[in-house]
C-alpha positions as YAML, in Angstrom:
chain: A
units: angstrom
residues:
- id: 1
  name: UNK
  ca: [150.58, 170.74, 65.49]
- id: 2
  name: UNK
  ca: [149.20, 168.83, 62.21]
- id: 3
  name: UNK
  ca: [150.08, 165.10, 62.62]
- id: 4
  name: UNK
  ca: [149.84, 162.57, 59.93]
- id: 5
  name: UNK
  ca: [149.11, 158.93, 61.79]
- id: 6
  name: UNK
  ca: [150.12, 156.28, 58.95]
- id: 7
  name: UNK
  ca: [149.00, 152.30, 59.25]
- id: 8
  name: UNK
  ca: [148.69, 149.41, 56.73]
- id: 9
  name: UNK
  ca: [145.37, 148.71, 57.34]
- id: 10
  name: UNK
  ca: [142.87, 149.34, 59.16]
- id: 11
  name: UNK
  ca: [138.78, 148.01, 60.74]
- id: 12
  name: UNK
  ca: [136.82, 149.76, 63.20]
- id: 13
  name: UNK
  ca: [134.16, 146.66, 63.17]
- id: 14
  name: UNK
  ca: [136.66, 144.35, 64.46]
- id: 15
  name: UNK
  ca: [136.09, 143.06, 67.85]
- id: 16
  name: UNK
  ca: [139.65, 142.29, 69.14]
- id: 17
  name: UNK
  ca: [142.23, 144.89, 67.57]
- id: 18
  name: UNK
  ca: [145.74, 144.46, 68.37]
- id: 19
  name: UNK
  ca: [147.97, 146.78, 69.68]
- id: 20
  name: UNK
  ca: [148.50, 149.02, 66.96]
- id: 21
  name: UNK
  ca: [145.33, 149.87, 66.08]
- id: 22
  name: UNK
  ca: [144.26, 149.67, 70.03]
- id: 23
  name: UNK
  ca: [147.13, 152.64, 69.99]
- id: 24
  name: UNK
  ca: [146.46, 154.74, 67.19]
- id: 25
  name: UNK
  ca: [142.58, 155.44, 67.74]
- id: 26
  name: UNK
  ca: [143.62, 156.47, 70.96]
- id: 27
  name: UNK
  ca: [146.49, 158.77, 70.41]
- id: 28
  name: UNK
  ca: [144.82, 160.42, 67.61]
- id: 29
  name: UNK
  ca: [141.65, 161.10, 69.70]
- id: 30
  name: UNK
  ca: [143.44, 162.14, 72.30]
- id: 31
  name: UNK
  ca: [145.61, 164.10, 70.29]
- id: 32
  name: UNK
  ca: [142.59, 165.51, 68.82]
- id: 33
  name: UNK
  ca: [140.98, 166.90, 72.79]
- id: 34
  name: UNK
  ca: [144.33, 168.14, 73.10]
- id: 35
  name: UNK
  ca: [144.02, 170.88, 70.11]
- id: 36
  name: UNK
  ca: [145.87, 169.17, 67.59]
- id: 37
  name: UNK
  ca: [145.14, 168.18, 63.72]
- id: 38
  name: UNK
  ca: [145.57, 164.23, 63.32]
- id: 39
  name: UNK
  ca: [144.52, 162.84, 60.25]
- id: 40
  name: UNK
  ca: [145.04, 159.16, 59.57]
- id: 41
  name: UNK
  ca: [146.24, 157.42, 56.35]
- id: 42
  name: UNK
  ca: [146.13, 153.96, 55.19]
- id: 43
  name: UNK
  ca: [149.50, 153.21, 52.92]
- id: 44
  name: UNK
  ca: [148.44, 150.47, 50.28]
- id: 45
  name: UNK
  ca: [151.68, 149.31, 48.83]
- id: 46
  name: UNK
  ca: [149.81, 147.56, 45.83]
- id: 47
  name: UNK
  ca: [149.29, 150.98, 44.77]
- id: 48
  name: UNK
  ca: [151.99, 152.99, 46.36]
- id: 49
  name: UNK
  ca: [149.50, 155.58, 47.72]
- id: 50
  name: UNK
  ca: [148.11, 157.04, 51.04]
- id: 51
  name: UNK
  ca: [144.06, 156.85, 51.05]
- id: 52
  name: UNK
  ca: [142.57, 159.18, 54.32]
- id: 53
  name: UNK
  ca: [140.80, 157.41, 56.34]
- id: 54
  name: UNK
  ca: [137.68, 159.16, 57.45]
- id: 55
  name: UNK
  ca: [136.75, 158.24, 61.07]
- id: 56
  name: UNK
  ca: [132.73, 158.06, 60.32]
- id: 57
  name: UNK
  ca: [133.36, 155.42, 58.16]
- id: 58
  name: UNK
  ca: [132.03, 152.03, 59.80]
- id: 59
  name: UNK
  ca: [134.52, 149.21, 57.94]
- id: 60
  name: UNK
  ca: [137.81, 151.15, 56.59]
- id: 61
  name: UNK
  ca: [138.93, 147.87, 55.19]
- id: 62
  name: UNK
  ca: [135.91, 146.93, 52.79]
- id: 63
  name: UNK
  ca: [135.44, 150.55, 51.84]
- id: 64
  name: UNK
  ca: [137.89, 152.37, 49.93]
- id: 65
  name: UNK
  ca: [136.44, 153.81, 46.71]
- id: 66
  name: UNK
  ca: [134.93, 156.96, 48.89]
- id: 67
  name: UNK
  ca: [138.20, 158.18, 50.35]
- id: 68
  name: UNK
  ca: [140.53, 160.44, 48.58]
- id: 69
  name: UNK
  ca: [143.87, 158.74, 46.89]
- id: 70
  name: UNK
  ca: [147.36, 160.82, 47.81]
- id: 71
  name: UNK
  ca: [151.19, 160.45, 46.93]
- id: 72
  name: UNK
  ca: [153.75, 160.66, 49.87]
- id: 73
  name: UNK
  ca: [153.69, 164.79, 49.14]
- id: 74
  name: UNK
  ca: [151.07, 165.03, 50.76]
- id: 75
  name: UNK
  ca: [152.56, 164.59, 54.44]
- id: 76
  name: UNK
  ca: [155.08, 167.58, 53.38]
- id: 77
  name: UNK
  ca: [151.79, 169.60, 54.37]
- id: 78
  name: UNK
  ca: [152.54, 167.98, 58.14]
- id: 79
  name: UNK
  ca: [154.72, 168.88, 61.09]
- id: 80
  name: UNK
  ca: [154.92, 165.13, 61.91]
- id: 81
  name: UNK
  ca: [154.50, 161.73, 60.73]
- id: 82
  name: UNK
  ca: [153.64, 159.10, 63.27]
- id: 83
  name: UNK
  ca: [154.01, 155.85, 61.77]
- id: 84
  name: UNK
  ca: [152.82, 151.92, 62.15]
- id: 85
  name: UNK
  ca: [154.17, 150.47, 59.05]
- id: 86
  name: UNK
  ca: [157.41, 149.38, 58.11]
- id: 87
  name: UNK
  ca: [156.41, 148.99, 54.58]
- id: 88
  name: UNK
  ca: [155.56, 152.68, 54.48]
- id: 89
  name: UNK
  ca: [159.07, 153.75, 56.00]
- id: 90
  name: UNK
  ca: [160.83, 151.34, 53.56]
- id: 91
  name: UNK
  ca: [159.20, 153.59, 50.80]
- id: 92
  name: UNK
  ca: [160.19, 156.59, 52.33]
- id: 93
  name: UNK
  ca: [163.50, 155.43, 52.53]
- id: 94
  name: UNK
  ca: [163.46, 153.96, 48.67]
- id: 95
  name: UNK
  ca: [161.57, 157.14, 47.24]
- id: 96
  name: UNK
  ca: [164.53, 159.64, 49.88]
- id: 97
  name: UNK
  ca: [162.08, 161.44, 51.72]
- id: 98
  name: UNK
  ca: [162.95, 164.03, 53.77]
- id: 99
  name: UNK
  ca: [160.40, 163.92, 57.41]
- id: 100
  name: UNK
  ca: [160.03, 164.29, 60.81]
- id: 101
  name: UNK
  ca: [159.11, 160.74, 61.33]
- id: 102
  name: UNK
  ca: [158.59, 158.34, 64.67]
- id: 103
  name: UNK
  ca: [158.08, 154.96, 63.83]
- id: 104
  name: UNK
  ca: [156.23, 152.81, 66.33]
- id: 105
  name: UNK
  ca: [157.07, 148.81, 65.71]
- id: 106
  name: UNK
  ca: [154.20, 146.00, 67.26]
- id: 107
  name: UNK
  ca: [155.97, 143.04, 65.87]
- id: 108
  name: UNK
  ca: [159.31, 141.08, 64.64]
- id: 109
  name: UNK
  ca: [160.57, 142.65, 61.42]
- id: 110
  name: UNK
  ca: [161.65, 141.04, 58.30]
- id: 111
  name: UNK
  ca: [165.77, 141.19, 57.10]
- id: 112
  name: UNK
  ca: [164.87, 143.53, 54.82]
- id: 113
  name: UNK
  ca: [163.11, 145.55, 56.92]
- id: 114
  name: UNK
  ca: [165.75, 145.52, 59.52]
- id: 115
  name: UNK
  ca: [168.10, 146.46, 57.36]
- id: 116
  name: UNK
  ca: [166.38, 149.73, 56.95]
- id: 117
  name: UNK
  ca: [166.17, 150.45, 60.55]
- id: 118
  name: UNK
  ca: [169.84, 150.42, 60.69]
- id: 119
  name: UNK
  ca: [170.02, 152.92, 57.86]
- id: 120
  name: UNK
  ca: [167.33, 155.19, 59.60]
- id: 121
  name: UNK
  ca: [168.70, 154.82, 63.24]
- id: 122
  name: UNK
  ca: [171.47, 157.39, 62.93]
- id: 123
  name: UNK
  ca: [168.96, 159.85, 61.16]
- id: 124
  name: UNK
  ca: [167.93, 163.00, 63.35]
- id: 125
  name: UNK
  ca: [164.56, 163.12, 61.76]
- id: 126
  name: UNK
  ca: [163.85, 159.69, 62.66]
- id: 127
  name: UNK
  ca: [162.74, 158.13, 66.13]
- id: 128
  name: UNK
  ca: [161.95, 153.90, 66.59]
- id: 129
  name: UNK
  ca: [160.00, 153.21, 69.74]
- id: 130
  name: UNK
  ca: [158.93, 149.34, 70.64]
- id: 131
  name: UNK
  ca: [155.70, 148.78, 71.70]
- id: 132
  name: UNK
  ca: [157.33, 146.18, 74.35]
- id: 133
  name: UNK
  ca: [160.10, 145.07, 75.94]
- id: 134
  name: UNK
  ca: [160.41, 141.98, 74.38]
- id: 135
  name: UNK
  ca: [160.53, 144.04, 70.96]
- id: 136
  name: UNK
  ca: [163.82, 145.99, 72.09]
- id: 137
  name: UNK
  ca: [165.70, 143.31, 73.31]
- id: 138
  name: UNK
  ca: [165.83, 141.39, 69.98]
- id: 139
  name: UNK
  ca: [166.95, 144.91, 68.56]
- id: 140
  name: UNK
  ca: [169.59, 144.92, 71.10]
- id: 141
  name: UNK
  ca: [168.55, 148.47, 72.31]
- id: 142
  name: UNK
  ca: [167.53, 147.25, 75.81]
- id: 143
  name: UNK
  ca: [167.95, 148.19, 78.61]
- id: 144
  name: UNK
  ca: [167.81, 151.97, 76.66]
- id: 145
  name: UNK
  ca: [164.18, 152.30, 78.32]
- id: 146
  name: UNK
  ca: [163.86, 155.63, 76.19]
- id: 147
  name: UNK
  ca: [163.39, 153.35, 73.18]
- id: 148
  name: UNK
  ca: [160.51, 151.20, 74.90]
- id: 149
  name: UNK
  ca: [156.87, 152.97, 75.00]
- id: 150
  name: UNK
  ca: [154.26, 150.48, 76.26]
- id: 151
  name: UNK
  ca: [150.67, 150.36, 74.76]
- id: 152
  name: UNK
  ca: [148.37, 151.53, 77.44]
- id: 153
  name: UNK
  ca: [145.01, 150.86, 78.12]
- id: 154
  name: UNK
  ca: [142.19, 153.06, 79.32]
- id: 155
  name: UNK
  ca: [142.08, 152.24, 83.08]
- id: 156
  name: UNK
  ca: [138.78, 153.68, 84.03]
- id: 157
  name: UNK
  ca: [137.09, 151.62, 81.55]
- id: 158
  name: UNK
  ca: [138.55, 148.02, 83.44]
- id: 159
  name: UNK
  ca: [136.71, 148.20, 86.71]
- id: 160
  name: UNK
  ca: [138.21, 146.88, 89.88]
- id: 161
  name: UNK
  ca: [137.11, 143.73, 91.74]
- id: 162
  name: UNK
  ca: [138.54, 142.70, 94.94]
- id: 163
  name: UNK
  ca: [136.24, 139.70, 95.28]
- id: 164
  name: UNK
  ca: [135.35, 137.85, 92.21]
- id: 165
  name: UNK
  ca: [132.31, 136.16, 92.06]
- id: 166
  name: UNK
  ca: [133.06, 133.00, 89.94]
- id: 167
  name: UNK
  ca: [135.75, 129.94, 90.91]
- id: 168
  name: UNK
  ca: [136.81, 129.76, 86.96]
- id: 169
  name: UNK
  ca: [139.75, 130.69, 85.50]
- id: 170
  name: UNK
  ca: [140.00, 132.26, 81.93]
- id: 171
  name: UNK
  ca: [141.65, 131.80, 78.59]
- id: 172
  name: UNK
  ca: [140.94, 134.77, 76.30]
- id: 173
  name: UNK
  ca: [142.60, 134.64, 72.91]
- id: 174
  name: UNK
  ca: [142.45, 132.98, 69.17]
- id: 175
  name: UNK
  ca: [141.36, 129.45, 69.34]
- id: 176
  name: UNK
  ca: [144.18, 127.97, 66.86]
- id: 177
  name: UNK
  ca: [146.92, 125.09, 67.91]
- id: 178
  name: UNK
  ca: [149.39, 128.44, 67.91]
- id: 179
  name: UNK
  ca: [147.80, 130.21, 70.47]
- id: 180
  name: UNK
  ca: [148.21, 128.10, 73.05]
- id: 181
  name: UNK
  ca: [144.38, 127.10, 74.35]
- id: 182
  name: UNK
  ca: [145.37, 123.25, 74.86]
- id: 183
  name: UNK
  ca: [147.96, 124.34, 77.19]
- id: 184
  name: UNK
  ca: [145.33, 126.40, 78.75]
- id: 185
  name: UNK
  ca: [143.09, 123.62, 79.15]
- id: 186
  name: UNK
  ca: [145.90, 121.34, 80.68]
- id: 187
  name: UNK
  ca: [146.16, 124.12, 83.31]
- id: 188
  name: UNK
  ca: [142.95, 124.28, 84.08]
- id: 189
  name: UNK
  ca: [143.24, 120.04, 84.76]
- id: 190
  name: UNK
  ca: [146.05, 119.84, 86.20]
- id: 191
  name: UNK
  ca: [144.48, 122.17, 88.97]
- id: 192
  name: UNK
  ca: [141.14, 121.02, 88.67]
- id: 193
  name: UNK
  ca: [139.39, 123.92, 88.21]
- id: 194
  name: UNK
  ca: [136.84, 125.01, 85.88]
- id: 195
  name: UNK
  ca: [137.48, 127.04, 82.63]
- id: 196
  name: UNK
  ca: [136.24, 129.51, 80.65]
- id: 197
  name: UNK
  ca: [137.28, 129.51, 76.96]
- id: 198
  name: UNK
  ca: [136.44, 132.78, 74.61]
- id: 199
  name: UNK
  ca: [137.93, 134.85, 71.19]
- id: 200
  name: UNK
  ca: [137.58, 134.04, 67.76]
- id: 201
  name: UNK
  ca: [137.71, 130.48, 66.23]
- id: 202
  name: UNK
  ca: [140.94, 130.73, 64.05]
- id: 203
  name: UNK
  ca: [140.71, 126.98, 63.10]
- id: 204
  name: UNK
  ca: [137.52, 124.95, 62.54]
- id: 205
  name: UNK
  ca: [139.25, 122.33, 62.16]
- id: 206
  name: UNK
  ca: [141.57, 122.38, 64.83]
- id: 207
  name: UNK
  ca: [138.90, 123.34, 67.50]
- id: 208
  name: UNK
  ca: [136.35, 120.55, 66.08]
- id: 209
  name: UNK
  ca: [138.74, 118.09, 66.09]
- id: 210
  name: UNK
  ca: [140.68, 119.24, 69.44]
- id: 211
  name: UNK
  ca: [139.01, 121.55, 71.43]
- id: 212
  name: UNK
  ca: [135.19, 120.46, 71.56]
- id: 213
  name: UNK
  ca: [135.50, 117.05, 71.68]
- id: 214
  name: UNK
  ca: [137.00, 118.61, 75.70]
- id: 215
  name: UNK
  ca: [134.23, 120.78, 76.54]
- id: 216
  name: UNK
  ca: [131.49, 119.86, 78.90]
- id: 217
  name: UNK
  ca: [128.62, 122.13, 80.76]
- id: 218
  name: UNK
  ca: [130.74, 122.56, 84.12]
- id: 219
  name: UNK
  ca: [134.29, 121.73, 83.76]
- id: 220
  name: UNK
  ca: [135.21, 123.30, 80.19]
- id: 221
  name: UNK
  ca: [133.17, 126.23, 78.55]
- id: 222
  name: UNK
  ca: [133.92, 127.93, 74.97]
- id: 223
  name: UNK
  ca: [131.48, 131.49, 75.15]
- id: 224
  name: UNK
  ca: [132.21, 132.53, 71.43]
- id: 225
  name: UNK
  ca: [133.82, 136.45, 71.00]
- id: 226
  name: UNK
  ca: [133.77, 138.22, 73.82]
- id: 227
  name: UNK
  ca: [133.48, 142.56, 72.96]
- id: 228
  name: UNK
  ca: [135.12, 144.97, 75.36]
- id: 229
  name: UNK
  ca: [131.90, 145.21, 78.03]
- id: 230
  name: UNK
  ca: [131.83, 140.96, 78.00]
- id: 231
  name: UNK
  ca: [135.08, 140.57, 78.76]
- id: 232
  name: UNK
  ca: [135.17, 143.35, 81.16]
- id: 233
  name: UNK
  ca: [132.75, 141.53, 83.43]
- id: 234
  name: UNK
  ca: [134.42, 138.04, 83.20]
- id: 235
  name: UNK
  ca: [137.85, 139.70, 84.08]
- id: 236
  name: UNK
  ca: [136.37, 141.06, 87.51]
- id: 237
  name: UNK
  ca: [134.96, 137.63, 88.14]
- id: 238
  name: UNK
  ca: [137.44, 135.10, 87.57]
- id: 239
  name: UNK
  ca: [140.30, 133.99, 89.91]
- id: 240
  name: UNK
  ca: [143.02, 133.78, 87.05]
- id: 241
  name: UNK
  ca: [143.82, 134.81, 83.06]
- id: 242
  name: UNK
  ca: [145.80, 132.36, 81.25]
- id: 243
  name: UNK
  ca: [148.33, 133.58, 78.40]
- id: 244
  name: UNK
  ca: [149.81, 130.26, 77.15]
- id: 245
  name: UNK
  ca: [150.69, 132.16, 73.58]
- id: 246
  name: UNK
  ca: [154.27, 133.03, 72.65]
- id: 247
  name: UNK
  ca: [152.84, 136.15, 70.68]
- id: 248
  name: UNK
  ca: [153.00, 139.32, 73.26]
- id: 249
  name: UNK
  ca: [151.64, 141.18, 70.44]
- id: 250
  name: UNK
  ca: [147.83, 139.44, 70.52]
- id: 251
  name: UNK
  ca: [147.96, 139.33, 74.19]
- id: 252
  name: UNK
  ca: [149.84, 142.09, 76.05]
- id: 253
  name: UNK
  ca: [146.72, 144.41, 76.16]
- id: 254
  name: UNK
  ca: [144.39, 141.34, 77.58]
- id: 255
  name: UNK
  ca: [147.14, 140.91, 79.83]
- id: 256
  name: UNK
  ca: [146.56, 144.78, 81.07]
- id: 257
  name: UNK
  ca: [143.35, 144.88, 80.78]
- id: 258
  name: UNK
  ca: [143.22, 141.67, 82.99]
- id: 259
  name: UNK
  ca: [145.28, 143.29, 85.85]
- id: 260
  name: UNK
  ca: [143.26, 146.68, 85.64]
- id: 261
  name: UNK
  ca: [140.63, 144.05, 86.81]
- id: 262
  name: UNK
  ca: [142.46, 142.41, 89.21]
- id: 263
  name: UNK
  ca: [142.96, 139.42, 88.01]
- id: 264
  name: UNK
  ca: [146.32, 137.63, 87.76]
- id: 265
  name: UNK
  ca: [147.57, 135.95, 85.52]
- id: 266
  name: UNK
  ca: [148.87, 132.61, 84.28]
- id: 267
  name: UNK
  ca: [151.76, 133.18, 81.80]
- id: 268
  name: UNK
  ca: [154.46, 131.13, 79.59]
- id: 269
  name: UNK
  ca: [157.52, 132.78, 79.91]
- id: 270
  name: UNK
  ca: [158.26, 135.61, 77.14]
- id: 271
  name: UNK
  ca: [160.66, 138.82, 77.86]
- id: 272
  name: UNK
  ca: [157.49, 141.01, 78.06]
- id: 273
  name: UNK
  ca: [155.30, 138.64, 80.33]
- id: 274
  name: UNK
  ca: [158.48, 138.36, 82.97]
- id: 275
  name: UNK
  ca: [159.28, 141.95, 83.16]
- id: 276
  name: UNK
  ca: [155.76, 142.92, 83.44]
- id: 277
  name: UNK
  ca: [154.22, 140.32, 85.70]
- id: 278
  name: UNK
  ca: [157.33, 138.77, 87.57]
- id: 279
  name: UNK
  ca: [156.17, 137.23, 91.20]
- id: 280
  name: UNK
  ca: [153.53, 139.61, 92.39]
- id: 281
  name: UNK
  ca: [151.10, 140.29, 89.86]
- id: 282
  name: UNK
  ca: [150.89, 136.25, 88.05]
- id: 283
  name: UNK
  ca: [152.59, 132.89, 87.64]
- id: 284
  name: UNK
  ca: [155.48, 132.31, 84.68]
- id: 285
  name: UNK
  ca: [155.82, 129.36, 83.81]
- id: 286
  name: UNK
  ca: [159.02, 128.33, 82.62]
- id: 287
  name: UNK
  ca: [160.28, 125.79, 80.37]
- id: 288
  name: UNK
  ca: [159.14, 123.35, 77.65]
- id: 289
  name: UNK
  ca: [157.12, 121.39, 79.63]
- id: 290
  name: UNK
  ca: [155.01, 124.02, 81.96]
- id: 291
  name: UNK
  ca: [152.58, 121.61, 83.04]
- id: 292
  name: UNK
  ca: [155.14, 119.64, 85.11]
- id: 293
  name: UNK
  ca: [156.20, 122.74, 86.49]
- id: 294
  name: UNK
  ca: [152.61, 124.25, 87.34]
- id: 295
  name: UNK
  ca: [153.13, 125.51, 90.75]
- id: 296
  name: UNK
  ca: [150.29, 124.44, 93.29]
- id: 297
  name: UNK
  ca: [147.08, 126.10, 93.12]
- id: 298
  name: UNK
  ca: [147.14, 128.03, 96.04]
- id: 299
  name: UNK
  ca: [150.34, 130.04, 94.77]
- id: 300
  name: UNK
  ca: [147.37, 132.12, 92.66]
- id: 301
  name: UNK
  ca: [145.05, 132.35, 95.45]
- id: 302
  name: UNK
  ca: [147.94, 134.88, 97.21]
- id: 303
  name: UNK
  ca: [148.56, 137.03, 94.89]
- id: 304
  name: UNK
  ca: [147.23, 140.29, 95.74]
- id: 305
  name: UNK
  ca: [144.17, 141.88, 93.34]
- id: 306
  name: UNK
  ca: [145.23, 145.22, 94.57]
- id: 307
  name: UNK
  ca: [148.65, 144.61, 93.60]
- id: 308
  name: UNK
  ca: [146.98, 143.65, 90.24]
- id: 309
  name: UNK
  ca: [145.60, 146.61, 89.61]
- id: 310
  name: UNK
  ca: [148.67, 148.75, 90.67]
- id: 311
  name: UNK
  ca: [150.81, 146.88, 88.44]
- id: 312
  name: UNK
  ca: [148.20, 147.80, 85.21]
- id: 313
  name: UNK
  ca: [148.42, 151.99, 86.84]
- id: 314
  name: UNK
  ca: [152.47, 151.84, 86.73]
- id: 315
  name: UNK
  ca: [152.99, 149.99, 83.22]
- id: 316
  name: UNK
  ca: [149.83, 150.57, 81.24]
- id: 317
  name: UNK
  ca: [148.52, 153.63, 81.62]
- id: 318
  name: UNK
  ca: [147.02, 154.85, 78.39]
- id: 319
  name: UNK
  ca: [147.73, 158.69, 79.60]
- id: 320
  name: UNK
  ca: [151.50, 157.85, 80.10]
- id: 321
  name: UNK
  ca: [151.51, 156.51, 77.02]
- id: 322
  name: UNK
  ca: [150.48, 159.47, 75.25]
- id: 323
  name: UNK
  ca: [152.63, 161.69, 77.30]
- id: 324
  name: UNK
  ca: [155.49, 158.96, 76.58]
- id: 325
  name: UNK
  ca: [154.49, 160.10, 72.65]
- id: 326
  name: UNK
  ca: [153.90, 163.24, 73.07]
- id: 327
  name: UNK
  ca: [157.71, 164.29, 74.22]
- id: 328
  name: UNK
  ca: [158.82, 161.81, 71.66]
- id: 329
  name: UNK
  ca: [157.35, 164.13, 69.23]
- id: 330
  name: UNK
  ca: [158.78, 167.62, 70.34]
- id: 331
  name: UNK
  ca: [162.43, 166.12, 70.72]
- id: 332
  name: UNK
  ca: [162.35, 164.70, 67.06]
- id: 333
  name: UNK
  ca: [161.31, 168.30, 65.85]
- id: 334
  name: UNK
  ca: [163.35, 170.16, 67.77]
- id: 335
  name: UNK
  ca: [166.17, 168.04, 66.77]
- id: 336
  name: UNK
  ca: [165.12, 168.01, 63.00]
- id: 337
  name: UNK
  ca: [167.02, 170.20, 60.48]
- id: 338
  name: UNK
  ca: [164.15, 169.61, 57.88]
- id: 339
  name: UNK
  ca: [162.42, 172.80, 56.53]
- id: 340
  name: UNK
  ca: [159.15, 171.21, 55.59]
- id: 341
  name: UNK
  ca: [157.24, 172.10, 52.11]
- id: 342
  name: UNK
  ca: [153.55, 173.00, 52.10]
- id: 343
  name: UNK
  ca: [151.92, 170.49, 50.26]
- id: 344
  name: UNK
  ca: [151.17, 170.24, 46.43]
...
């Protein structure tokens, strides 16, 4: 099968990709072992072309000028598009192409963009699948699990710890007043237990002028970036992750990756975090004010880390996922009427 994978943009040098791109490097290299053609395109809307992104290239993002330029005909020379951009389907939809298509959506889409996934939704050629839960209920297709494919995780890679080595807990995410770290920090006080700040710094101002002025050498780290290997070892030796942002999309694999570890975690309440956590695997906190409602301390000490970890195998398995995907993609062309065009 020859698979087009379509993004709108697109870095292998940064340390902390989201979900999408997390997804696509692994479905197309899996894809790949499995004996299929992916090639992956980067849709610049500026320009209204496709540029081929070659996967030796070291920053896709900053280097454009050697990569070939294409028009939307070129995917006619495809058995299937599998797509990450709305703004690309929205052109496909303006310019009336005719393709196998399954659309995979990370995040909240604009009105205008909704509006085309009601024109699309009652088109054979066309599939939407949610990266999360929380995704298809504000679509209102929920409970319809068949619409809901999870982002997975490579499980192997997140060793297991049964006995962590360090009383800390963790806060792994954007340092920026959205992202939740003062909540984290208030957490981490209220229970009076040490914390271990790391991601990128978002703000300079905001963590000069909120954040630092709270650190200290044994109460209150900050450890900079952490890369996949880092934060692998801090997840297997902390008691406890805290998510205190409302954005599932920058934190639903940390949350995996955390469990695959077996480490709980802390989490406001969000659709995704409740279905996928709920009383065995972490702590939701409910409510406007979650600090008042922080359960005591030794609620997190009896949670199970094997329970953890089995929660990560059932709901983020990276090889479901692709199995998920790859079933997706035989039912949309073996329900598609479209007699494809080679390319020209």
């Amino acid at each position: 099968m020859r698979i087009a994978i379509i993004t709108d943009n697109y870095s292998k040098t940064s340390s902390k990709k989201g979900v999408r791109f997390q997804s696509i490097e692994y479905i197309s290299r899996s894809l790949e072992m499995k004996g299929h053609q992916v090639e992956l395109f980067c849709w610049l809307e500026s320009d209204y072309i496709l540029r081929k992104i070659d996967s030796e290239e070291v920053s896709l993002t900053n280097n454009y000028h050697d990569l070939d330029n294409h028009t939307l005909k070129v995917l006619y020379g495809y058995d299937l598009v599998h797509n990450f951009s709305m703004r690309f389907l929205m052109e496909c939809v303006e310019q009336q192409v005719s393709l196998p298509i399954v659309t995979t959506i990370t995040e909240y889409c604009s009105g205008n963009e909704r509006r085309i996934l009601r024109i699309e939704e009652s088109d054979i050629n066309n599939r939407f699948v949610y990266s999360s839960t929380e995704l298809a209920i504000k679509y209102k297709v929920f409970p319809d699990s068949s619409n809901v494919i999870t982002a997975g995780i490579d499980i192997v890679a997140w060793p297991f710890n049964n006995a962590p080595l360090q009383d800390f807990l963790l806060y792994n995410n954007e340092i920026h007043k959205n992202c939740g770290v003062q909540q984290a920090i208030d957490v981490a006080k209220k229970w009076n237990k040490k914390l271990i700040i790391s991601g990128k710094i978002g703000c300079s101002e905001y963590f000069e002028s909120i954040v630092l002025p709270q650190l200290d050498k044994f109460k209150i780290k900050y450890i900079g970036d952490l890369n996949d290997q880092k934060l692998s070892h801090y997840l297997q030796n902390v008691i406890g992750l805290i998510n205190t942002s409302y954005n599932d999309n920058d934190t639903i694999l940390t949350i995996a990756k955390s469990l695959a570890s077996g480490t709980p975690v802390i989490s406001i309440n969000t659709d995704i975090s409740a279905k996928l956590l709920g009383a065995k695997n972490g702590i939701i906190l409910k409510g406007e004010k979650i600090i008042e409602e922080l359960p005591d301390f030794s609620r997190l000490l009896n949670i199970s880390r094997e329970s953890c970890r089995m929660g990560a195998l059932a709901r983020f398995n990276n090889i479901d996922m692709l199995n998920s995907y790859t079933l997706l993609y035989q039912d949309v062309l073996n329900s598609s009427s479209v007699n494809l065009k080679p390319a020209s």
